[in-house]
Coordinates of N, CA and C in Angstrom, one line a residue:
X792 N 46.7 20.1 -15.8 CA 47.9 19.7 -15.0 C 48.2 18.2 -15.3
X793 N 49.3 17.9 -15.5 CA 49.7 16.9 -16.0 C 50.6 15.7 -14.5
X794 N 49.8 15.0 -14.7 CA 50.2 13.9 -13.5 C 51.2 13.3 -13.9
X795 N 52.0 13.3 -12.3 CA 53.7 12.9 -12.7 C 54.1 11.5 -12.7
X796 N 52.9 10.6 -12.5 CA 52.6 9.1 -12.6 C 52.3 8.7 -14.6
X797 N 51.8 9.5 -14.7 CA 51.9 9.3 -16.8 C 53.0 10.0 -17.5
X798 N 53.7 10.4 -16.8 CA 54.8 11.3 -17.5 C 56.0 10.7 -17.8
X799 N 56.4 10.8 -19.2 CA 57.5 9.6 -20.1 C 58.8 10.2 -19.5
X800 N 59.5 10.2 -19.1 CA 61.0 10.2 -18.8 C 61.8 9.9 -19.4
X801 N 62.8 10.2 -20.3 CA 63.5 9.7 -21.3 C 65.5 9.5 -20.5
X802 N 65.5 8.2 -20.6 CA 66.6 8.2 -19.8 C 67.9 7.9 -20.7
X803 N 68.9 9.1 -20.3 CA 70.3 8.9 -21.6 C 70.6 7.7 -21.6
X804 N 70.9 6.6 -20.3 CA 71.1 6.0 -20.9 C 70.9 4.4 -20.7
X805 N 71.3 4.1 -21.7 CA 70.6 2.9 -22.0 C 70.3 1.5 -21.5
X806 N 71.3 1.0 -20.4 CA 71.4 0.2 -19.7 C 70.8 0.6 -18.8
X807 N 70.9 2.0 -18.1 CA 69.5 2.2 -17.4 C 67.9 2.1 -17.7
X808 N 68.0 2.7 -18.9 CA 66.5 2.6 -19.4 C 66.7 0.6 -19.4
X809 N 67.4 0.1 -19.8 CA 66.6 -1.8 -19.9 C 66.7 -1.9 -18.3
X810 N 67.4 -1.8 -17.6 CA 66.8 -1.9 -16.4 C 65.7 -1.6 -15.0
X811 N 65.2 0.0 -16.1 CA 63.9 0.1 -15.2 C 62.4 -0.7 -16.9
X812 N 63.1 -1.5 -17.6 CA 62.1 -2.2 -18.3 C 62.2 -3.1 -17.7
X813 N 63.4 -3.8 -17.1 CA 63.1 -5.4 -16.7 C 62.7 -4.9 -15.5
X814 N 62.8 -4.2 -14.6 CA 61.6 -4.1 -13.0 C 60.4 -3.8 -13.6
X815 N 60.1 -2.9 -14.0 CA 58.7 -3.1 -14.6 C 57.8 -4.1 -14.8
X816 N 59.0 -4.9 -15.5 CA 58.1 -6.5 -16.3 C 58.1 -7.0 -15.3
X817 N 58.8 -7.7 -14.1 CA 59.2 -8.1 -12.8 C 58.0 -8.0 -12.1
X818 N 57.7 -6.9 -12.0 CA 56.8 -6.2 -10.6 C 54.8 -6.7 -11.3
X819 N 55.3 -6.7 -12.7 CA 54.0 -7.1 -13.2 C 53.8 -8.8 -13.2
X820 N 54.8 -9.5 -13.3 CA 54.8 -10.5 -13.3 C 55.0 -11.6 -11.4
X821 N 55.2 -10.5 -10.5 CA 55.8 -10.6 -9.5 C 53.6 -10.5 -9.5
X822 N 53.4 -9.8 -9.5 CA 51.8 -9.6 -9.3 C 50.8 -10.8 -9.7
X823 N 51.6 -11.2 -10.4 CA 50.6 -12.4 -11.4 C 50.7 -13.8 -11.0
X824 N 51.8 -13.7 -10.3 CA 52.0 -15.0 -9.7 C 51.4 -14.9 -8.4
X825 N 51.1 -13.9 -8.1 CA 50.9 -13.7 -6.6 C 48.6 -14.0 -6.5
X826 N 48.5 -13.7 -7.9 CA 47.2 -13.7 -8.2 C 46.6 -14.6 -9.0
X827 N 46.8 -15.1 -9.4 CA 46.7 -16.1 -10.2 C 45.7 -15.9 -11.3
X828 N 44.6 -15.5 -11.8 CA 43.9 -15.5 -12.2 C 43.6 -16.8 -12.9
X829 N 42.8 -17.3 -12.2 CA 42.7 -19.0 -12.9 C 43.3 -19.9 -13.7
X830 N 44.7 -19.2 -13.3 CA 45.9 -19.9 -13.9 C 46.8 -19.4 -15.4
X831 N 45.9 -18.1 -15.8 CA 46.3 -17.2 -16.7 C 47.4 -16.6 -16.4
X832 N 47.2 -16.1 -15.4 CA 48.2 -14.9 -14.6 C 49.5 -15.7 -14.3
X833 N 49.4 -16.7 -13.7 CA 50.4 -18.0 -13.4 C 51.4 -18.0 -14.7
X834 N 50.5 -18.5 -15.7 CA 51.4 -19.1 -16.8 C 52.1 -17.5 -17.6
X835 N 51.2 -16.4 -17.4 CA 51.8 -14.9 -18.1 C 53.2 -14.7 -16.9
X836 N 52.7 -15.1 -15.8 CA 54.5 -14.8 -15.0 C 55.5 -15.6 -15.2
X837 N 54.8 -17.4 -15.4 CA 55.9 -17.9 -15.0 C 57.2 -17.3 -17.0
X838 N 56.0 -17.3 -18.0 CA 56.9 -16.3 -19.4 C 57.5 -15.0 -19.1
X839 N 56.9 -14.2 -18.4 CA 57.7 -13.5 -17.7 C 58.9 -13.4 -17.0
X840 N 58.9 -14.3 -16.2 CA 59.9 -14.7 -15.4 C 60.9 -15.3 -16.3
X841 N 60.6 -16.4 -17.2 CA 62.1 -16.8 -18.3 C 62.3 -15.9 -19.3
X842 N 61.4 -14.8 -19.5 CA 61.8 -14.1 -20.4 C 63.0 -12.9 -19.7
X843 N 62.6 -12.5 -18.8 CA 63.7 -11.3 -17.9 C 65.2 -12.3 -17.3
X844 N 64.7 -13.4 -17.0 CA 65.6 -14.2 -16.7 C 66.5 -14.2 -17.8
X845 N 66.4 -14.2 -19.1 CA 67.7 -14.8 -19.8 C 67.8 -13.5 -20.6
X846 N 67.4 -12.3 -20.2 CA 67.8 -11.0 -20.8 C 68.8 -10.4 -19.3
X847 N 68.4 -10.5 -18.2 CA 69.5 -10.7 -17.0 C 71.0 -11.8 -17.5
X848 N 70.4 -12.7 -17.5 CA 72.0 -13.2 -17.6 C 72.5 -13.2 -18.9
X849 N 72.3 -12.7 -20.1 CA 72.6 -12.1 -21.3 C 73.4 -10.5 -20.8
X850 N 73.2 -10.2 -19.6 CA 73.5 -8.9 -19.5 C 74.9 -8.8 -18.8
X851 N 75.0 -10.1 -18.8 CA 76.6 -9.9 -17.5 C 76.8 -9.6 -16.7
X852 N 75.6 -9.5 -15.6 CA 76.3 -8.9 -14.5 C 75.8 -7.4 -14.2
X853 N 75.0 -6.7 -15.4 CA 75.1 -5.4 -15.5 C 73.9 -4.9 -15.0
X854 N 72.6 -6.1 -14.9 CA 70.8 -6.2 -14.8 C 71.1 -6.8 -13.3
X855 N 70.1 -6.2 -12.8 CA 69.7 -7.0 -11.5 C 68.0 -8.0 -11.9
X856 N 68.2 -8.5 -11.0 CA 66.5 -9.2 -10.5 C 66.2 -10.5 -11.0
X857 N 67.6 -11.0 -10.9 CA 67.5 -12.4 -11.1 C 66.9 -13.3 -9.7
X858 N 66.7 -12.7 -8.7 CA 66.2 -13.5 -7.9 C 64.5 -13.8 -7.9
X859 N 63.9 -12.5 -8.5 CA 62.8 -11.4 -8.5 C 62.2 -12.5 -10.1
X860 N 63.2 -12.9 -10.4 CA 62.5 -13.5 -12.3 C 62.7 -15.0 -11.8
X861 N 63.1 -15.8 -10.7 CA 63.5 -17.0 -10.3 C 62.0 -17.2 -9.1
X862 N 61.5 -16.1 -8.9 CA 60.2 -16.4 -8.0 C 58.9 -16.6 -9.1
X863 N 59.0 -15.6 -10.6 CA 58.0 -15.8 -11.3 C 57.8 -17.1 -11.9
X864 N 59.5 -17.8 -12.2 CA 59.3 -18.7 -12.5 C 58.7 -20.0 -12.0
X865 N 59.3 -20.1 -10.9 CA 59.0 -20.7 -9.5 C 57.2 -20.7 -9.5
X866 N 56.9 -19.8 -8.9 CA 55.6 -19.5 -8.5 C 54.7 -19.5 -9.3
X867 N 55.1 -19.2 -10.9 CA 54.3 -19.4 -11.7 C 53.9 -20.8 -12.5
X868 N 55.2 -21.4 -12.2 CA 54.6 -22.7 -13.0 C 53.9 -23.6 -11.3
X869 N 54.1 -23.3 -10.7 CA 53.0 -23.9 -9.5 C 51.7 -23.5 -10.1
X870 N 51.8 -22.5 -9.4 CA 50.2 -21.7 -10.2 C 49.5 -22.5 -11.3
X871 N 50.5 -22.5 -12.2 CA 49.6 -23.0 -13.8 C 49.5 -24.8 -13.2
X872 N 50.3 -25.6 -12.6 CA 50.1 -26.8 -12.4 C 49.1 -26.8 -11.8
X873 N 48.9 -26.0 -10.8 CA 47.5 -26.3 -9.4 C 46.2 -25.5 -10.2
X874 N 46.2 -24.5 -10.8 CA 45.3 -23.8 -11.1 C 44.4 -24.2 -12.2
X875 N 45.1 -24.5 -13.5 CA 44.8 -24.3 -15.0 C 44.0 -25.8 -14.6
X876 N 44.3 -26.8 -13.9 CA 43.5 -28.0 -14.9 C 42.2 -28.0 -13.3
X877 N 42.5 -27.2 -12.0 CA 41.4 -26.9 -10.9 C 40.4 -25.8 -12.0
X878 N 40.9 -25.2 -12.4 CA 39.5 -24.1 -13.4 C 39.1 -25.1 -15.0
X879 N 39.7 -25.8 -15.0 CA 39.4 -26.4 -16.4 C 38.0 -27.6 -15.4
X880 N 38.9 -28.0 -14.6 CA 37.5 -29.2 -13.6 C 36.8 -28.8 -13.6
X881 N 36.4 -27.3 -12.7 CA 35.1 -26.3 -12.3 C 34.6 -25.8 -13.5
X882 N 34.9 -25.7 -14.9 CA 34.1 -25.2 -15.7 C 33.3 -26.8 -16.5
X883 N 34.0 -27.5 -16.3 CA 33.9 -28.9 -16.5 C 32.2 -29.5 -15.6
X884 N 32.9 -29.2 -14.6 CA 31.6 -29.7 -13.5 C 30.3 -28.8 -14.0
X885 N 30.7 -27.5 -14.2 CA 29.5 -26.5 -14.5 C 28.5 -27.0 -15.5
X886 N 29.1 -27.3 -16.3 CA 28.5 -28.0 -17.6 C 28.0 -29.2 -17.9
X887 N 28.4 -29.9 -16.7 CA 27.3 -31.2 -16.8 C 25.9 -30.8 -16.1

């Protein structure tokens, strides 16, 4: 039996289909900022976030989740500023 969570959907059309790609990317990058992973995760949303960002407003009007790619950005370059050089110190300290 085949689970309806792995199952490919093929959608006619096409501005639909880029718009359940950019929620997808969104929702993963909406995750990554929320998690940071020692500042990995940060810096993967806050590219996330300008990457959907300027394929939204390349779209005219026709994409949503510009608000949704304006929090990865946001939240993610926090993240990378407080996180990346706080795990770079702690691996730093470990080593002496």
């Amino acid at each position: 039996m085949r689970s309806w969570r792995k199952a490919k959907f093929k959608i006619a059309d096409p501005e639909l289909a880029l718009q359940v790609q950019v929620s997808k990317t969104l929702g993963l990058g909406f995750a990554l900022s929320i998690t940071g992973i020692f500042g990995i995760g940060s810096l993967v949303a806050l590219m996330i976030g300008l990457k959907t960002r300027r394929i939204i407003n390349n779209s005219e009007g026709r994409l949503s989740g510009s608000r949704m790619a304006l929090w990865c950005i946001i939240a993610g370059a926090l993240g990378s500023l407080i996180l990346i050089p706080l795990t770079v110190a702690m691996i730093l300290k470990q080593l002496k």
